[in-house]
Coordinates of N, CA, C and O in Angstrom, one line a residue:
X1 N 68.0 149.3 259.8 CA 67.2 150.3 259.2 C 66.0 150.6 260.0 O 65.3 149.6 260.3
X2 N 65.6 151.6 260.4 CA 64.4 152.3 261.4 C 63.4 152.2 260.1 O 63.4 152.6 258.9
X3 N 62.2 151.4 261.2 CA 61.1 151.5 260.2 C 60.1 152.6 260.5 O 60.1 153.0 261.7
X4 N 59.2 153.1 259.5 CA 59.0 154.4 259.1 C 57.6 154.6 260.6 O 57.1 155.6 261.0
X5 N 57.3 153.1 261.1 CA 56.4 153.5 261.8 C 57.0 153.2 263.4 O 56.2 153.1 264.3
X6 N 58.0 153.2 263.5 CA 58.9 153.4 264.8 C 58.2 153.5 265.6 O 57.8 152.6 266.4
X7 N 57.8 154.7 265.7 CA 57.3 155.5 267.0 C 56.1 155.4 267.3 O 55.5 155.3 268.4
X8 N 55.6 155.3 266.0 CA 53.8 155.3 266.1 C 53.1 153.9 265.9 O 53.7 152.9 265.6
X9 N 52.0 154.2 266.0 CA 50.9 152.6 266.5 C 51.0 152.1 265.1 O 50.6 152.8 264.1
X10 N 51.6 150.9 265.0 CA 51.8 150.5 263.4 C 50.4 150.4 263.2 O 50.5 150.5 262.0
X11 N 49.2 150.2 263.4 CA 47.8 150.2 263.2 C 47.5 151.1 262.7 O 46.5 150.9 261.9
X12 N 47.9 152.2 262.8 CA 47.3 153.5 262.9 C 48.1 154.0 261.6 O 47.7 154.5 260.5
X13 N 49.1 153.6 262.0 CA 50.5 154.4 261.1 C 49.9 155.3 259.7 O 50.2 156.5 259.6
X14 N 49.3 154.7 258.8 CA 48.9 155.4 257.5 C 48.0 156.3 258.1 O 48.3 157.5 258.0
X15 N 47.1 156.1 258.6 CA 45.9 157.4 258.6 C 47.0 158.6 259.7 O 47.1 159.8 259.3
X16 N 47.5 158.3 260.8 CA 48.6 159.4 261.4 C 50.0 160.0 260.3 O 50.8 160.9 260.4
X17 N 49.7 159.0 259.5 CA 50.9 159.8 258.3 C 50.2 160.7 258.0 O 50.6 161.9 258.3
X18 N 48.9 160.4 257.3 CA 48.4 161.5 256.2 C 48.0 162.5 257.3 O 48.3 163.6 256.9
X19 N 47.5 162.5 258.6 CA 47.4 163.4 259.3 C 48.3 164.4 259.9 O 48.1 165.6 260.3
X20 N 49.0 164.1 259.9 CA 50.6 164.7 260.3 C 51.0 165.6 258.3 O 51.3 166.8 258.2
X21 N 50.9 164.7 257.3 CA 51.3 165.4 256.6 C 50.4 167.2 256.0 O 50.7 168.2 255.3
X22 N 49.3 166.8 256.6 CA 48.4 167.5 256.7 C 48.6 168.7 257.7 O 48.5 169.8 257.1
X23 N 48.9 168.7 258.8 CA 49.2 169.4 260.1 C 51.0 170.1 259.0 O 51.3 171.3 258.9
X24 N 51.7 169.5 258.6 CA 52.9 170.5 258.3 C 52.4 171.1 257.1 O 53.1 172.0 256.9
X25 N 51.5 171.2 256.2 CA 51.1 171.9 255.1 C 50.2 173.3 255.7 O 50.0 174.3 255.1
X26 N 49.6 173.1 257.1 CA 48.7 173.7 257.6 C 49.1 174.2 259.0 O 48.2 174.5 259.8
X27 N 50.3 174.3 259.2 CA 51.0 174.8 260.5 C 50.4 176.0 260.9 O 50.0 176.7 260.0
X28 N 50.2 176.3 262.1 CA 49.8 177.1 262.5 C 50.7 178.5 262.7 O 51.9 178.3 262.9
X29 N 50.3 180.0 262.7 CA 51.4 181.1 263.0 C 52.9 180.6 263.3 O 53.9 180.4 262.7
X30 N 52.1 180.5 265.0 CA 52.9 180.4 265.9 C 54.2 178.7 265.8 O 55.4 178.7 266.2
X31 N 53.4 177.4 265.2 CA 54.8 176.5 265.1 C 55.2 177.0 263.4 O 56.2 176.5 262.8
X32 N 54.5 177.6 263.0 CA 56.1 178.1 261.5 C 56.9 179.3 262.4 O 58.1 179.2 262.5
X33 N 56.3 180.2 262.9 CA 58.0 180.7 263.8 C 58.7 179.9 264.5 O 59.9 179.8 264.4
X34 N 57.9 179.2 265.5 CA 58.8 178.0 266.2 C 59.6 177.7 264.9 O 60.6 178.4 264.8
X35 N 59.4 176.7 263.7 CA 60.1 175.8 262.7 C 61.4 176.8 262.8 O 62.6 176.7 263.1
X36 N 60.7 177.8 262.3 CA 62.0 178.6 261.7 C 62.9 179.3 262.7 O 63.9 179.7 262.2
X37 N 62.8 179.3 263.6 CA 63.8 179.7 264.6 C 64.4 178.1 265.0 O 65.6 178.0 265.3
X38 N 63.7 177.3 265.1 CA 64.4 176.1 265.2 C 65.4 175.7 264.5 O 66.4 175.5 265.1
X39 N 65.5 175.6 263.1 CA 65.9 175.6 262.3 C 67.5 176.3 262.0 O 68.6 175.9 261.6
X40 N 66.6 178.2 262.3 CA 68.0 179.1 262.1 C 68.9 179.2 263.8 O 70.0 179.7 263.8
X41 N 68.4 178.9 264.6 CA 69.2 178.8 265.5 C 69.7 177.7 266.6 O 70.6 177.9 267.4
X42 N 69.0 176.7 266.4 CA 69.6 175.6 266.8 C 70.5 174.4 266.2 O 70.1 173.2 266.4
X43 N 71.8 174.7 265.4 CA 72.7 173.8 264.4 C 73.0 172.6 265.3 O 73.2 172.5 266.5
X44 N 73.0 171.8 264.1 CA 73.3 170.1 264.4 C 72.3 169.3 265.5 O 72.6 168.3 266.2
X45 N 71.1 169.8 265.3 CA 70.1 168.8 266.0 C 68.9 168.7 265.2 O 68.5 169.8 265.0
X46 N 68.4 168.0 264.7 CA 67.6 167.4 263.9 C 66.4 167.4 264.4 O 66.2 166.3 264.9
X47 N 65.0 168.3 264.5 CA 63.8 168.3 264.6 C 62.7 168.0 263.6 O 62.5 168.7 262.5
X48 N 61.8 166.9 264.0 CA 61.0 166.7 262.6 C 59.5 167.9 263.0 O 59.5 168.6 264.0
X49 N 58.7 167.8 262.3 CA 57.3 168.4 262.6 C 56.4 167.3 262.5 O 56.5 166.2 262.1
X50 N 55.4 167.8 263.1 CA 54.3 167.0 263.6 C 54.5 165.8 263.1 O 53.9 165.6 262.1
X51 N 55.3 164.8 263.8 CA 55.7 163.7 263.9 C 54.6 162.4 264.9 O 54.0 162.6 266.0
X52 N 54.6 161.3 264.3 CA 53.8 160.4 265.2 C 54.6 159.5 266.0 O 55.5 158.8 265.7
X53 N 53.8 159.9 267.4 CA 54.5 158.6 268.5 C 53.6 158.2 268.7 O 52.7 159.0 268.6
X54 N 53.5 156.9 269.0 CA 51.9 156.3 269.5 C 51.0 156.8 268.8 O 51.2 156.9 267.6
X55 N 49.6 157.3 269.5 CA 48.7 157.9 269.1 C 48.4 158.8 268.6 O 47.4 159.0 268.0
X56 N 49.6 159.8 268.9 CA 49.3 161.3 269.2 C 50.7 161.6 267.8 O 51.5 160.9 267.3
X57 N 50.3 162.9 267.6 CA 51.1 163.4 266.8 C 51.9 164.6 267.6 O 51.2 165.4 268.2
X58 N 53.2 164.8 267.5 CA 53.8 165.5 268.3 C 54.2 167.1 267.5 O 54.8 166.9 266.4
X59 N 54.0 168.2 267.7 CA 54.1 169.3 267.0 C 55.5 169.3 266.5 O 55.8 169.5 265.3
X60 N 56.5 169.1 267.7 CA 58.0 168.9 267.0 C 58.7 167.9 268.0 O 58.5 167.7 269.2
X61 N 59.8 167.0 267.1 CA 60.4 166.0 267.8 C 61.5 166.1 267.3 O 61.6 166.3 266.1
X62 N 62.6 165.9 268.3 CA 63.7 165.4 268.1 C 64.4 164.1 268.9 O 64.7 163.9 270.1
X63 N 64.4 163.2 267.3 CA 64.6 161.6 267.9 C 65.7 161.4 268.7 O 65.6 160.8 269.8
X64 N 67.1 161.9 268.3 CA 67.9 161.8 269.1 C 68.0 162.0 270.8 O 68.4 161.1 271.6
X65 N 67.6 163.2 271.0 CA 67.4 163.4 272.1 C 66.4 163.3 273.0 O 66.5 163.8 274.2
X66 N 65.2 162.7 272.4 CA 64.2 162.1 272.0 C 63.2 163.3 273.7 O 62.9 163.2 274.9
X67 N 63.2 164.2 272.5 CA 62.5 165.7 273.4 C 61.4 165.9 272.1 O 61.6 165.9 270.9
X68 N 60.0 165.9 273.1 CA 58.7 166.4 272.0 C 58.5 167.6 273.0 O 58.4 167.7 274.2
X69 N 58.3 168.8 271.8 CA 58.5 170.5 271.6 C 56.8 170.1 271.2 O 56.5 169.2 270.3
X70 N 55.5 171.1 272.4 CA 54.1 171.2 272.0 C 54.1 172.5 271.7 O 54.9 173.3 272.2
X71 N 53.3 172.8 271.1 CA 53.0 174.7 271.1 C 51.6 174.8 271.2 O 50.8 174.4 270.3
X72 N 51.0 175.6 272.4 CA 49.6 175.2 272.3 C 48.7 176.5 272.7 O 48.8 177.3 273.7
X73 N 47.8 176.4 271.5 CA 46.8 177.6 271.3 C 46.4 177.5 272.6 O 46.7 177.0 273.7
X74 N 45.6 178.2 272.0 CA 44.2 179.1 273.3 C 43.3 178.2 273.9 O 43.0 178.4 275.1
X75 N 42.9 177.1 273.1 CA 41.9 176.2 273.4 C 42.3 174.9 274.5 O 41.6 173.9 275.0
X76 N 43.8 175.4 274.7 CA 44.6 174.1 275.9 C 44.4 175.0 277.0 O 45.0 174.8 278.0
X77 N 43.7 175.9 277.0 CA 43.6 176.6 278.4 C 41.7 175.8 279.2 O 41.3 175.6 280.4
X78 N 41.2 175.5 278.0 CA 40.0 174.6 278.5 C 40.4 173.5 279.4 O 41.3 172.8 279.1
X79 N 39.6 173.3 280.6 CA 40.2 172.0 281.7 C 39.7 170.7 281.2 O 39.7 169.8 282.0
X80 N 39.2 170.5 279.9 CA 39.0 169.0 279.6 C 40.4 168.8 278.6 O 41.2 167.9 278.6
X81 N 40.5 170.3 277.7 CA 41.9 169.4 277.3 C 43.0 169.9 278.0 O 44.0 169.8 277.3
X82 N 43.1 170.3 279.1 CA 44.1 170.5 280.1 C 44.5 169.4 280.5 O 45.6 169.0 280.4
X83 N 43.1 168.4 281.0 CA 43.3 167.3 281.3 C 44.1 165.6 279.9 O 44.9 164.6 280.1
X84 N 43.1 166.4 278.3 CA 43.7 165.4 277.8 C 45.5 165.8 277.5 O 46.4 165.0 277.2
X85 N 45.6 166.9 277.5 CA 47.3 167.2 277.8 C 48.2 166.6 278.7 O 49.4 166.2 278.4
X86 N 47.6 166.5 279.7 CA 48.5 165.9 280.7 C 48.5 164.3 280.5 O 49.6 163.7 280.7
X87 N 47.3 163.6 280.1 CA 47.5 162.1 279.6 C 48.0 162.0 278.5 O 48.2 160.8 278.2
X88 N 48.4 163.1 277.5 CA 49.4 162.8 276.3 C 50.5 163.1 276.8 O 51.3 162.2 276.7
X89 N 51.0 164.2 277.7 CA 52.4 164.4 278.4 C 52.8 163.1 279.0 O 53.9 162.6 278.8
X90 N 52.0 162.5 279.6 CA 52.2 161.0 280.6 C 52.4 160.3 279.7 O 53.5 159.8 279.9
X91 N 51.8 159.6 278.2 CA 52.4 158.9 277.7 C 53.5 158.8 277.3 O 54.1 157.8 276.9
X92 N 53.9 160.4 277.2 CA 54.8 160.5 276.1 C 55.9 160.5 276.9 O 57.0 160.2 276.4
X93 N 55.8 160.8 278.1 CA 56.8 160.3 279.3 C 57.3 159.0 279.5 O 58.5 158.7 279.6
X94 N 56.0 158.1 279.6 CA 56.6 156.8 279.7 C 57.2 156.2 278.6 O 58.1 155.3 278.9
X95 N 57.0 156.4 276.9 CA 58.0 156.4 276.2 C 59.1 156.6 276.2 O 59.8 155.9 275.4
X96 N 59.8 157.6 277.1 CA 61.3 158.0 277.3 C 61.4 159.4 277.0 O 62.5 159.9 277.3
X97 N 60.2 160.3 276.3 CA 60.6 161.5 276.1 C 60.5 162.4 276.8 O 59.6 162.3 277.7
X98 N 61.2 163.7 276.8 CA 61.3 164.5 277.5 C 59.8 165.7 276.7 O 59.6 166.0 275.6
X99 N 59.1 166.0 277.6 CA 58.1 166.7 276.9 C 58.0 168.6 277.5 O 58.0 169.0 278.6
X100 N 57.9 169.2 276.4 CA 58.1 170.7 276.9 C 57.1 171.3 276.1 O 56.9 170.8 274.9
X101 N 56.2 172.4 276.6 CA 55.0 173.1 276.1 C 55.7 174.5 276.1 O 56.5 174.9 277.0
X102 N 55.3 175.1 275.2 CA 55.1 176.7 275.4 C 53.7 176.9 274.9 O 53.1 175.9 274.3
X103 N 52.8 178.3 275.2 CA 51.8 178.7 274.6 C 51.9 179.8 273.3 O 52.9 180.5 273.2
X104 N 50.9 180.0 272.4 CA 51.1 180.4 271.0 C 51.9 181.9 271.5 O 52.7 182.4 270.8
X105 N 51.5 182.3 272.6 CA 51.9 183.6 272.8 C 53.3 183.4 273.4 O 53.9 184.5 273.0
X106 N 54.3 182.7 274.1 CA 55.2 182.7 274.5 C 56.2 182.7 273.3 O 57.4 183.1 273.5
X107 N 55.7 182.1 271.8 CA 56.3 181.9 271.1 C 56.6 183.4 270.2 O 57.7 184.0 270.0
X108 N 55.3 183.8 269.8 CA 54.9 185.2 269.5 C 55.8 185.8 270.1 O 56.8 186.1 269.4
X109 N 55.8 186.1 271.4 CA 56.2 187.6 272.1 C 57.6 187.4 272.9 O 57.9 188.1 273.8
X110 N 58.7 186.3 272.5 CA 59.8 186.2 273.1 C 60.0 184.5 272.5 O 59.9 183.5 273.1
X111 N 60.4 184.6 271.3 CA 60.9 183.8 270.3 C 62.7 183.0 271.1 O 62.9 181.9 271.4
X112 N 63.6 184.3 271.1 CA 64.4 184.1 271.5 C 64.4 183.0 272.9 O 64.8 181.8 272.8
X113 N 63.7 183.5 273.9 CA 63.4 183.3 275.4 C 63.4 181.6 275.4 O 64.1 181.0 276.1
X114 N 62.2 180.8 274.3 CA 61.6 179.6 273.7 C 62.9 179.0 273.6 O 63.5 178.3 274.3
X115 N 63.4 179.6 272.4 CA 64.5 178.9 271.8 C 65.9 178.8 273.0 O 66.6 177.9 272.9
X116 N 66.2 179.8 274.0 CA 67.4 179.8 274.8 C 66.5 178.3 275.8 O 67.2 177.3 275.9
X117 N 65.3 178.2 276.4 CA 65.1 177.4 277.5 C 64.9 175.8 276.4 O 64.7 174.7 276.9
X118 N 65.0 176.1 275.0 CA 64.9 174.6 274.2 C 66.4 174.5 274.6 O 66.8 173.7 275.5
X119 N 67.2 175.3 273.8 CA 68.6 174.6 274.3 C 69.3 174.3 275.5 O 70.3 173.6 275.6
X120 N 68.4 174.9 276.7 CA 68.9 174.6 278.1 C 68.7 173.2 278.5 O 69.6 172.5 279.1
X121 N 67.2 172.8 278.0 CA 66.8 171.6 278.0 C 67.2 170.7 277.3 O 67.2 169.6 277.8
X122 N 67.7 170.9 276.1 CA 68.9 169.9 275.1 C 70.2 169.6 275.6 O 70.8 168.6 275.2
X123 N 70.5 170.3 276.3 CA 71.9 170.7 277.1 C 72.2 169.4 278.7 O 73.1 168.6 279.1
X124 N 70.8 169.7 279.3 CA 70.2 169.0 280.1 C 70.4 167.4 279.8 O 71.1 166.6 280.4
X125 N 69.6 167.2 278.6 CA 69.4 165.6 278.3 C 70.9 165.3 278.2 O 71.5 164.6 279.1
X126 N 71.4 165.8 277.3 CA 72.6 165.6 277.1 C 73.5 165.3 278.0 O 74.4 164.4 277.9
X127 N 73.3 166.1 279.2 CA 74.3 165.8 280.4 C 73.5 164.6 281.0 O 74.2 163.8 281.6
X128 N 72.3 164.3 280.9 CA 71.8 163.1 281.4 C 72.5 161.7 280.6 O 72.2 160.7 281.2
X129 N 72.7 161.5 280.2 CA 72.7 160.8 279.0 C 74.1 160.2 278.6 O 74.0 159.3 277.8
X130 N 75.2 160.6 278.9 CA 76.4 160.9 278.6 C 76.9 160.0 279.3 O 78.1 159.9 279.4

């Protein structure tokens, strides 16, 4: 049986619950179109939302193929959290996950485009993996 705090810092686990359950009540534009095109166009793969690994909460995860989906506003264009990006990308690498960003606008203005380079990347692991 997978326990509920798997991924994330069992220390932490309750206050990153309530935070994460917080972040899907409060989703931003751009990850409820992400959700929902996830959802209507990618069958048989299971994505959670802002999900906890370690420290960090991941905008979308899928355990099986164990790929964390970021979507990131305006304010990841700042070079201090440019920088804290790339040390959550690194951890979340050395976890085992495959990590992929788009920005709010890539999602906005070419939904399709998002969702065809998620499945290339699903496609990918998969052949890795096999």
């Amino acid at each position: 049986m997978e326990r509920k705090h798997e991924t994330a810092s069992p220390d932490r686990y309750d206050l990153l619950k309530e935070f994460a359950k917080h972040n899907r009540k409060e989703m931003t534009q751009s990850e409820t179109v992400l959700w929902n095109a996830l959802r209507k166009e990618i069958r048989g793969i299971k994505f959670r939302r802002q999900h906890p690994i370690g420290d960090y909460i991941a905008d979308f995860l899928c355990l099986t193929k164990k790929m964390v989906i970021e979507v990131d506003g305006g304010y990841h264009n700042d070079p201090t959290q440019q920088q804290e990006d790339q040390w959550r990308t690194e951890y979340l690498e050395s976890k085992g996950y495959h990590v992929i960003r788009f920005s709010n606008e890539e999602v906005y203005t070419d939904t399709k485009g998002v969702i065809r380079i998620i499945k290339e990347e699903l496609t990918n692991i998969e052949d890795n993996y096999e």
